[in-house]
mmCIF file with all atom_site columns, C-alpha atoms in Angstrom:
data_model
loop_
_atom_site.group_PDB
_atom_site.id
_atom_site.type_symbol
_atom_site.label_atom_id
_atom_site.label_alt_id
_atom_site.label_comp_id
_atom_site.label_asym_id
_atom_site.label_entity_id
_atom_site.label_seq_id
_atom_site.pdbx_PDB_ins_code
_atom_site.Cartn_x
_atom_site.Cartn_y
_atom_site.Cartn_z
_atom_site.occupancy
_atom_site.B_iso_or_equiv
_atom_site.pdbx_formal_charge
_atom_site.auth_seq_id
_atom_site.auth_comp_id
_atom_site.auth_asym_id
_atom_site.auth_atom_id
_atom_site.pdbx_PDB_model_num
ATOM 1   C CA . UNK A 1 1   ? 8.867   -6.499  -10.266 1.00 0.00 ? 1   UNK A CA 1
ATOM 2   C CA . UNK A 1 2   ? 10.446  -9.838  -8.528  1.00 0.00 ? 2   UNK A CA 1
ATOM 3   C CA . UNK A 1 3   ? 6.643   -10.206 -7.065  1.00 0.00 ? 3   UNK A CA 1
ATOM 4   C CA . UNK A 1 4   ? 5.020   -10.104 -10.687 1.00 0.00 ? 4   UNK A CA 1
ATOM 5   C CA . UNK A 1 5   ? 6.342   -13.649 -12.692 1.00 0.00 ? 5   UNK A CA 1
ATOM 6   C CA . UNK A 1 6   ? 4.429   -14.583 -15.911 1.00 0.00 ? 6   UNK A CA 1
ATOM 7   C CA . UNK A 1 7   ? 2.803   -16.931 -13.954 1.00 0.00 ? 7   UNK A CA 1
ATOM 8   C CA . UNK A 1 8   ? 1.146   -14.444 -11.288 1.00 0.00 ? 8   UNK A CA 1
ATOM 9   C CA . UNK A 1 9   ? 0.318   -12.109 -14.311 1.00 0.00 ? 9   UNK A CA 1
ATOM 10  C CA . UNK A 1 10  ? -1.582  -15.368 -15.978 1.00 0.00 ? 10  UNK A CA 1
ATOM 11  C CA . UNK A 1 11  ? -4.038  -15.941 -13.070 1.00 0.00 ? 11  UNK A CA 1
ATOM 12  C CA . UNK A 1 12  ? -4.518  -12.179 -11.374 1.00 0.00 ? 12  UNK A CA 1
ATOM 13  C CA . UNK A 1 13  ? -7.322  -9.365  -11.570 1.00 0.00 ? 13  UNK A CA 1
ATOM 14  C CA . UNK A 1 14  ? -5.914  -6.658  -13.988 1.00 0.00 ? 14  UNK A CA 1
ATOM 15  C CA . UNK A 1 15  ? -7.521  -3.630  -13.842 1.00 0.00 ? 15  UNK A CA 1
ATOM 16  C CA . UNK A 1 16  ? -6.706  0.059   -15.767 1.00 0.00 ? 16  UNK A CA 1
ATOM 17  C CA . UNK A 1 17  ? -7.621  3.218   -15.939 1.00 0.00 ? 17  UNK A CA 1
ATOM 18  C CA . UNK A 1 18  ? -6.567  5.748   -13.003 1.00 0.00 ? 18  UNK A CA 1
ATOM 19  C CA . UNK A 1 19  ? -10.414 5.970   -11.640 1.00 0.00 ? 19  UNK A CA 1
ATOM 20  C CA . UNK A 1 20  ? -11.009 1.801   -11.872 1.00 0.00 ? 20  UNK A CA 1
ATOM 21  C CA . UNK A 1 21  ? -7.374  1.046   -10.265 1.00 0.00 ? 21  UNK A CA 1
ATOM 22  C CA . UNK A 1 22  ? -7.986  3.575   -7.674  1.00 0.00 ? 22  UNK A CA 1
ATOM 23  C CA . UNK A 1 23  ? -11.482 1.733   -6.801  1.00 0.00 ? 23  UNK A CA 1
ATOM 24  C CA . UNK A 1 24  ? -9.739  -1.666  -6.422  1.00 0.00 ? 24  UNK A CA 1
ATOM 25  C CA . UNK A 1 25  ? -6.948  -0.196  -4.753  1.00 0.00 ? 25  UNK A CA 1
ATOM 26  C CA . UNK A 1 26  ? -9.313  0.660   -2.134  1.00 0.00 ? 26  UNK A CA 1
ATOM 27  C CA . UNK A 1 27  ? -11.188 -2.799  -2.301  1.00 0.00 ? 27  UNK A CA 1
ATOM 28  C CA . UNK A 1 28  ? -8.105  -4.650  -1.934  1.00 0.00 ? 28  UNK A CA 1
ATOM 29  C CA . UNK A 1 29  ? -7.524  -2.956  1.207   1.00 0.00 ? 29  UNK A CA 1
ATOM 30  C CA . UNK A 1 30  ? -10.332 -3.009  2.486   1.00 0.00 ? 30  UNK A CA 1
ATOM 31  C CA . UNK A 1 31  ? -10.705 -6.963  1.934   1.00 0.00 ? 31  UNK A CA 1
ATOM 32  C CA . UNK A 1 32  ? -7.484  -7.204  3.647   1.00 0.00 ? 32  UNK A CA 1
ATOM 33  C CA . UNK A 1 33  ? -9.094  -4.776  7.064   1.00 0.00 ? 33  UNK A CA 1
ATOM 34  C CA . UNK A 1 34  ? -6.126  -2.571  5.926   1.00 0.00 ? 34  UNK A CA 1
ATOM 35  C CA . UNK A 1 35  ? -7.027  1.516   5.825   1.00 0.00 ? 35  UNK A CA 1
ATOM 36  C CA . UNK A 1 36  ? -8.556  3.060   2.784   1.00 0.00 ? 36  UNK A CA 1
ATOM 37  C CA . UNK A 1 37  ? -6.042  5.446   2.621   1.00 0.00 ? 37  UNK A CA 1
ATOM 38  C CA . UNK A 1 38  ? -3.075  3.901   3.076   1.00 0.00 ? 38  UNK A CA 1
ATOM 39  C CA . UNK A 1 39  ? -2.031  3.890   -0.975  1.00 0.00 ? 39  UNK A CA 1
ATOM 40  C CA . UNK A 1 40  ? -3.210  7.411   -2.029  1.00 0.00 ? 40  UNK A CA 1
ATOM 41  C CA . UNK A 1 41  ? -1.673  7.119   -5.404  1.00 0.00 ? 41  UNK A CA 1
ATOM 42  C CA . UNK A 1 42  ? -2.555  9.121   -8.482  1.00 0.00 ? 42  UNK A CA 1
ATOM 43  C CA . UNK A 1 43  ? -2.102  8.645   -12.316 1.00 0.00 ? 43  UNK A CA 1
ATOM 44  C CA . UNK A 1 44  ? -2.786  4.493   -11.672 1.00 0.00 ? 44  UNK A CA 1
ATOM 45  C CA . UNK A 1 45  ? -2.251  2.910   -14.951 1.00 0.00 ? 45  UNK A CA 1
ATOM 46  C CA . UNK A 1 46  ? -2.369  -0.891  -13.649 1.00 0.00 ? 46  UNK A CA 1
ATOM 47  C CA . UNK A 1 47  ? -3.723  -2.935  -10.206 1.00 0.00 ? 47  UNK A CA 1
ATOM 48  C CA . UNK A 1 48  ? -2.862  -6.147  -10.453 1.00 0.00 ? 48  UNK A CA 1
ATOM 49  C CA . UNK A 1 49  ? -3.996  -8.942  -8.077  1.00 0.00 ? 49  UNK A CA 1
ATOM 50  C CA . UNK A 1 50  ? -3.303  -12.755 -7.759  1.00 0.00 ? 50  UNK A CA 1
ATOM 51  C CA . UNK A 1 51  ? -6.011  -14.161 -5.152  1.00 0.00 ? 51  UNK A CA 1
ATOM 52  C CA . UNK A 1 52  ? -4.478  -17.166 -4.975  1.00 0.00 ? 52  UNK A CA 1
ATOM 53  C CA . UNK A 1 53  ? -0.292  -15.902 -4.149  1.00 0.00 ? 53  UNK A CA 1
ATOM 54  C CA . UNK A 1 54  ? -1.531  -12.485 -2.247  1.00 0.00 ? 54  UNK A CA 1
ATOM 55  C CA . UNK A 1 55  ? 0.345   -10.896 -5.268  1.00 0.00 ? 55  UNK A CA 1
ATOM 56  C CA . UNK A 1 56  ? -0.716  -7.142  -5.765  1.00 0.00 ? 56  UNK A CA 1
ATOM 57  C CA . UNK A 1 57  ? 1.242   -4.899  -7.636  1.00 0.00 ? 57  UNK A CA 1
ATOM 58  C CA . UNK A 1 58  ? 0.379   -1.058  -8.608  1.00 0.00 ? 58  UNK A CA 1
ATOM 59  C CA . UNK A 1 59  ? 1.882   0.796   -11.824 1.00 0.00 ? 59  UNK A CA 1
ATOM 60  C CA . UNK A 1 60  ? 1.263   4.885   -11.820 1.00 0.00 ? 60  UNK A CA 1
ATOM 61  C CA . UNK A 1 61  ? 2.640   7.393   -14.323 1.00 0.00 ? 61  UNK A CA 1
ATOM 62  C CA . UNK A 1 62  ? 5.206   9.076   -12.018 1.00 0.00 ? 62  UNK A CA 1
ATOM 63  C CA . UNK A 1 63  ? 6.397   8.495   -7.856  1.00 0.00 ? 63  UNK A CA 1
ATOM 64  C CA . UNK A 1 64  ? 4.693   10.917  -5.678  1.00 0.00 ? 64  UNK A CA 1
ATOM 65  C CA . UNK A 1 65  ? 5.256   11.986  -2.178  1.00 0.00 ? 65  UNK A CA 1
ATOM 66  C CA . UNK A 1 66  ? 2.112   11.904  0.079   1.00 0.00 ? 66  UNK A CA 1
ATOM 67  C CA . UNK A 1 67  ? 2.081   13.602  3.391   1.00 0.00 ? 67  UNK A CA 1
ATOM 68  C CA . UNK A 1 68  ? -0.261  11.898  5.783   1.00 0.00 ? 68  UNK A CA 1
ATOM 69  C CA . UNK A 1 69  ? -1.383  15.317  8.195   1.00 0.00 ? 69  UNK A CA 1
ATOM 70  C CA . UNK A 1 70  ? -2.601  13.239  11.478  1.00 0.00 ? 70  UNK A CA 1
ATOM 71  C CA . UNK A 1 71  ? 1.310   12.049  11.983  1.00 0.00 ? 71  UNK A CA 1
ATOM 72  C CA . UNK A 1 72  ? 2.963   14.543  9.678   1.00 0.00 ? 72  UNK A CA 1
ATOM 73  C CA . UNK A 1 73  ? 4.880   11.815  7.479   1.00 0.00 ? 73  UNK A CA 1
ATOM 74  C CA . UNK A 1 74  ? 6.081   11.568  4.538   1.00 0.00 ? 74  UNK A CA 1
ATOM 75  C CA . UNK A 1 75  ? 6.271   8.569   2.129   1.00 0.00 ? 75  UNK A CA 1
ATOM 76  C CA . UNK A 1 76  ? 7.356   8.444   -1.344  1.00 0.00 ? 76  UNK A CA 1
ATOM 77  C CA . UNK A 1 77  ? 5.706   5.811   -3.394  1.00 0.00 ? 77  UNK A CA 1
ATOM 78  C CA . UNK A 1 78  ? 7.196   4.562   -6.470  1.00 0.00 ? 78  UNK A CA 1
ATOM 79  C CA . UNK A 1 79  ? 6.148   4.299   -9.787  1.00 0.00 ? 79  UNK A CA 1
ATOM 80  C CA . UNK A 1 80  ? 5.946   0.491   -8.852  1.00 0.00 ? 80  UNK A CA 1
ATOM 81  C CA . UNK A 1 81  ? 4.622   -0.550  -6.250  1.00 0.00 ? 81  UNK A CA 1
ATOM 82  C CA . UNK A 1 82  ? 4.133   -4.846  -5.002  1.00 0.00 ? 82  UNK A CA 1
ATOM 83  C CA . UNK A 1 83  ? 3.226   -6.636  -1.849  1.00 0.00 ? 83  UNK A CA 1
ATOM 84  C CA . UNK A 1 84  ? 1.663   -9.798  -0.376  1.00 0.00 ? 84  UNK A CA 1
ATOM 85  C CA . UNK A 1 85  ? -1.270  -8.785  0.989   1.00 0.00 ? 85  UNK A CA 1
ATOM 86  C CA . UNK A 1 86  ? -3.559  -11.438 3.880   1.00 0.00 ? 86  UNK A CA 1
ATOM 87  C CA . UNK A 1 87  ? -6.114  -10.329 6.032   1.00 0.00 ? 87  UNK A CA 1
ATOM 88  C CA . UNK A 1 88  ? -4.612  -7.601  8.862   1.00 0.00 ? 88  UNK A CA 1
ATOM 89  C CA . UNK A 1 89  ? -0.929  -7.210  7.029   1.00 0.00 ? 89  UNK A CA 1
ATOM 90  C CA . UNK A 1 90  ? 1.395   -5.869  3.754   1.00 0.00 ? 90  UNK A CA 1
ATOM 91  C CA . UNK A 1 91  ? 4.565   -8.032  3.551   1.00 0.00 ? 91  UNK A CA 1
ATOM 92  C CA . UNK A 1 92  ? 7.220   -8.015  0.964   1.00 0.00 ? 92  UNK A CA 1
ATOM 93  C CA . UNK A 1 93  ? 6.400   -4.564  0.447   1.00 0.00 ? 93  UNK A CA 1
ATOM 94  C CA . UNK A 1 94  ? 8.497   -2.450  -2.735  1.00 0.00 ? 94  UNK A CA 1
ATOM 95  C CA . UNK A 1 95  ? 8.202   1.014   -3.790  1.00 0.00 ? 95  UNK A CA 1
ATOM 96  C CA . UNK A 1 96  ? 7.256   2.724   -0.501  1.00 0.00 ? 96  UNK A CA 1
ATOM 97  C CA . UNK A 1 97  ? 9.560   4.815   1.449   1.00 0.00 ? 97  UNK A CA 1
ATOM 98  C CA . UNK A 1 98  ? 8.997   6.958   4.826   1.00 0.00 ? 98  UNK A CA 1
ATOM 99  C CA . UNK A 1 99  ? 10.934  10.095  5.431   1.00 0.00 ? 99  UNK A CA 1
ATOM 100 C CA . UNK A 1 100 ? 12.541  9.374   9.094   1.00 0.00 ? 100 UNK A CA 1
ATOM 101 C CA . UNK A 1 101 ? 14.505  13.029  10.066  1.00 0.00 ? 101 UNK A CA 1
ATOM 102 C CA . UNK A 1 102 ? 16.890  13.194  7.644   1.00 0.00 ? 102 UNK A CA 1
ATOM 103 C CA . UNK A 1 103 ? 16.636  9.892   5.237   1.00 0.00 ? 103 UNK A CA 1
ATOM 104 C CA . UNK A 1 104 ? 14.133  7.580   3.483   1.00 0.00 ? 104 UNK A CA 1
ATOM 105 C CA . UNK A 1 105 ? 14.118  4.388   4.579   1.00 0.00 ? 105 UNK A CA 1
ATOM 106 C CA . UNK A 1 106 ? 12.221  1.543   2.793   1.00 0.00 ? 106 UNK A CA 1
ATOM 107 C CA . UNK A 1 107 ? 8.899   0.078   4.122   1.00 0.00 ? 107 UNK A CA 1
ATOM 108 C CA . UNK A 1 108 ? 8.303   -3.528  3.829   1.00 0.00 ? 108 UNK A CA 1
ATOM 109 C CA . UNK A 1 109 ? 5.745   -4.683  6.225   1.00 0.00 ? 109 UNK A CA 1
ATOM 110 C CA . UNK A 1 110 ? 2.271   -3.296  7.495   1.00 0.00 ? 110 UNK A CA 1
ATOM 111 C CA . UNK A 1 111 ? 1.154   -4.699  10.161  1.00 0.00 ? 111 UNK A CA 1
ATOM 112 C CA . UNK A 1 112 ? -2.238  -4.462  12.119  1.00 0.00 ? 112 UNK A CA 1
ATOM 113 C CA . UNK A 1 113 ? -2.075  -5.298  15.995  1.00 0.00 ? 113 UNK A CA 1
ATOM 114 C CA . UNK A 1 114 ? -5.731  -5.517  16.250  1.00 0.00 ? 114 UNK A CA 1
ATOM 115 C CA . UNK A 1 115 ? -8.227  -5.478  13.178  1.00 0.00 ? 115 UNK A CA 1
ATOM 116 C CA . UNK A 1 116 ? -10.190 -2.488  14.362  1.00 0.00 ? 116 UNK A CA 1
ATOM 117 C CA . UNK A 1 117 ? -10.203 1.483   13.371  1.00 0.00 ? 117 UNK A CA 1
ATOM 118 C CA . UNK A 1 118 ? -9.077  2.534   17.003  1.00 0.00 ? 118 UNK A CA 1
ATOM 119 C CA . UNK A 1 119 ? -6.196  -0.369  16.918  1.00 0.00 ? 119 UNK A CA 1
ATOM 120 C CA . UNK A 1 120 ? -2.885  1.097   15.704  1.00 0.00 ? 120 UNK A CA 1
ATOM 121 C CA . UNK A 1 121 ? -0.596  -0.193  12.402  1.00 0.00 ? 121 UNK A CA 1
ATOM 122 C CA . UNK A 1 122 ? 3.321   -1.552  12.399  1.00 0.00 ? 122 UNK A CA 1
ATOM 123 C CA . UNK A 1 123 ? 5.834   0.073   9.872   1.00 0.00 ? 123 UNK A CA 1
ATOM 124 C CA . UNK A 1 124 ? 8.214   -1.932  9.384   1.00 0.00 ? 124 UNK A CA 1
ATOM 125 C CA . UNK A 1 125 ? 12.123  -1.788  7.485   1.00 0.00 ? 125 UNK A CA 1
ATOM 126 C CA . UNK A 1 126 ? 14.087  -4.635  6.044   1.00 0.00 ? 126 UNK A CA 1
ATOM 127 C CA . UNK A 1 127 ? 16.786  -3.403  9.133   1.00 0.00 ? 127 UNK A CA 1
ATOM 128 C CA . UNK A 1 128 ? 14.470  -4.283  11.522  1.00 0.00 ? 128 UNK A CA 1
ATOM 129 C CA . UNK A 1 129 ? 13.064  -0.736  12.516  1.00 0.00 ? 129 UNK A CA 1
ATOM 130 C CA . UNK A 1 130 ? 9.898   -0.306  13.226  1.00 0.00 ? 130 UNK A CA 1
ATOM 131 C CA . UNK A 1 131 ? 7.067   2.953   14.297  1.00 0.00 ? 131 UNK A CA 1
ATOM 132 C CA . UNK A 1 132 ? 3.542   2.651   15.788  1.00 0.00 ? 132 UNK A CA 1
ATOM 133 C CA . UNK A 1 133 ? 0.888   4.793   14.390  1.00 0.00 ? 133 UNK A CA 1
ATOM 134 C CA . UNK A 1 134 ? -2.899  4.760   14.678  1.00 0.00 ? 134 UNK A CA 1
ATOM 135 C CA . UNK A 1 135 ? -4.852  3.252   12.023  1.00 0.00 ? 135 UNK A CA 1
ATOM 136 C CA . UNK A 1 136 ? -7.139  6.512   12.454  1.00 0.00 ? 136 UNK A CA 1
ATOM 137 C CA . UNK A 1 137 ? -4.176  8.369   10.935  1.00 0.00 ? 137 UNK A CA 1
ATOM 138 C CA . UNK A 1 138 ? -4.731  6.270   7.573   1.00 0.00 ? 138 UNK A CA 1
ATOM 139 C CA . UNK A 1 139 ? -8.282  6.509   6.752   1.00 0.00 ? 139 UNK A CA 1
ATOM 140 C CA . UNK A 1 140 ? -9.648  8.772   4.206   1.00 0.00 ? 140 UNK A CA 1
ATOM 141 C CA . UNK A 1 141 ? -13.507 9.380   4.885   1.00 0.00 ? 141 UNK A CA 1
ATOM 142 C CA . UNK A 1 142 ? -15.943 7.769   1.929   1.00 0.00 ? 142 UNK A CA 1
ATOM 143 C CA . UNK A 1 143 ? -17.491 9.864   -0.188  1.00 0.00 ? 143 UNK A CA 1
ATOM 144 C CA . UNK A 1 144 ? -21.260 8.548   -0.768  1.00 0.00 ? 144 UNK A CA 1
#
């Protein structure tokens, strides 16, 4: 994990526990106005996060593949997974991959264009690619 030096380890939030990680998981996102379900990862052991860098970095048991209905996407997420997160947008992204036709290609920036549930959300690959989707497409409804 390039993202996760000694350093950013020293002053972060760790959390574990597959129930607690997946709770800050979702409060990390939705500090940052990102979707709630945006990481639905299972089997969390860590959630790491560095206020200070943006640093957050996820550790779960095994990589799953998540298919997100509203687009009908698929995206593979490691058993790593890091970022720098700010308000609106997930840069230096690792561990997440969307199926395109016939290949995986690797995610490494989310992007809001406006900060608002009916807005839409960037995908974006180290080539340059990018796809549009809603941010609708991304939220899981809370359970109270």
């Amino acid at each position: 994990m390039g993202l996760v030096t000694d350093e950013v380890r020293a002053r972060a939030e760790i959390y574990t526990g597959d129930e607690l990680c997946r709770q800050k998981t979702k409060e990390v996102l939705k500090e940052i106005d990102m979707p709630n379900g945006l990481l639905p990862l299972k089997d969390i052991e860590e959630v790491g996060y560095d206020r200070e860098t943006g640093v957050v970095w996820l550790k779960q048991k095994k990589s799953i593949t998540h298919k997100f209905e509203a687009i009908g996407k698929l995206v593979s997420y490691g058993t790593e997974v890091t970022a720098v997160v700010e308000v609106g947008k997930i840069k230096k992204l690792t561990g997440v991959k969307a199926k395109e036709v016939f290949i995986w290609v690797t995610l490494n920036e989310l992007a809001l264009d406006q900060p608002t549930s009916s807005g839409k959300i960037n995908f974006r690959t180290l080539t340059g690619l990018s796809r549009t989707f809603p941010v609708s497409a991304f939220v899981v409804p809370e359970v109270v």
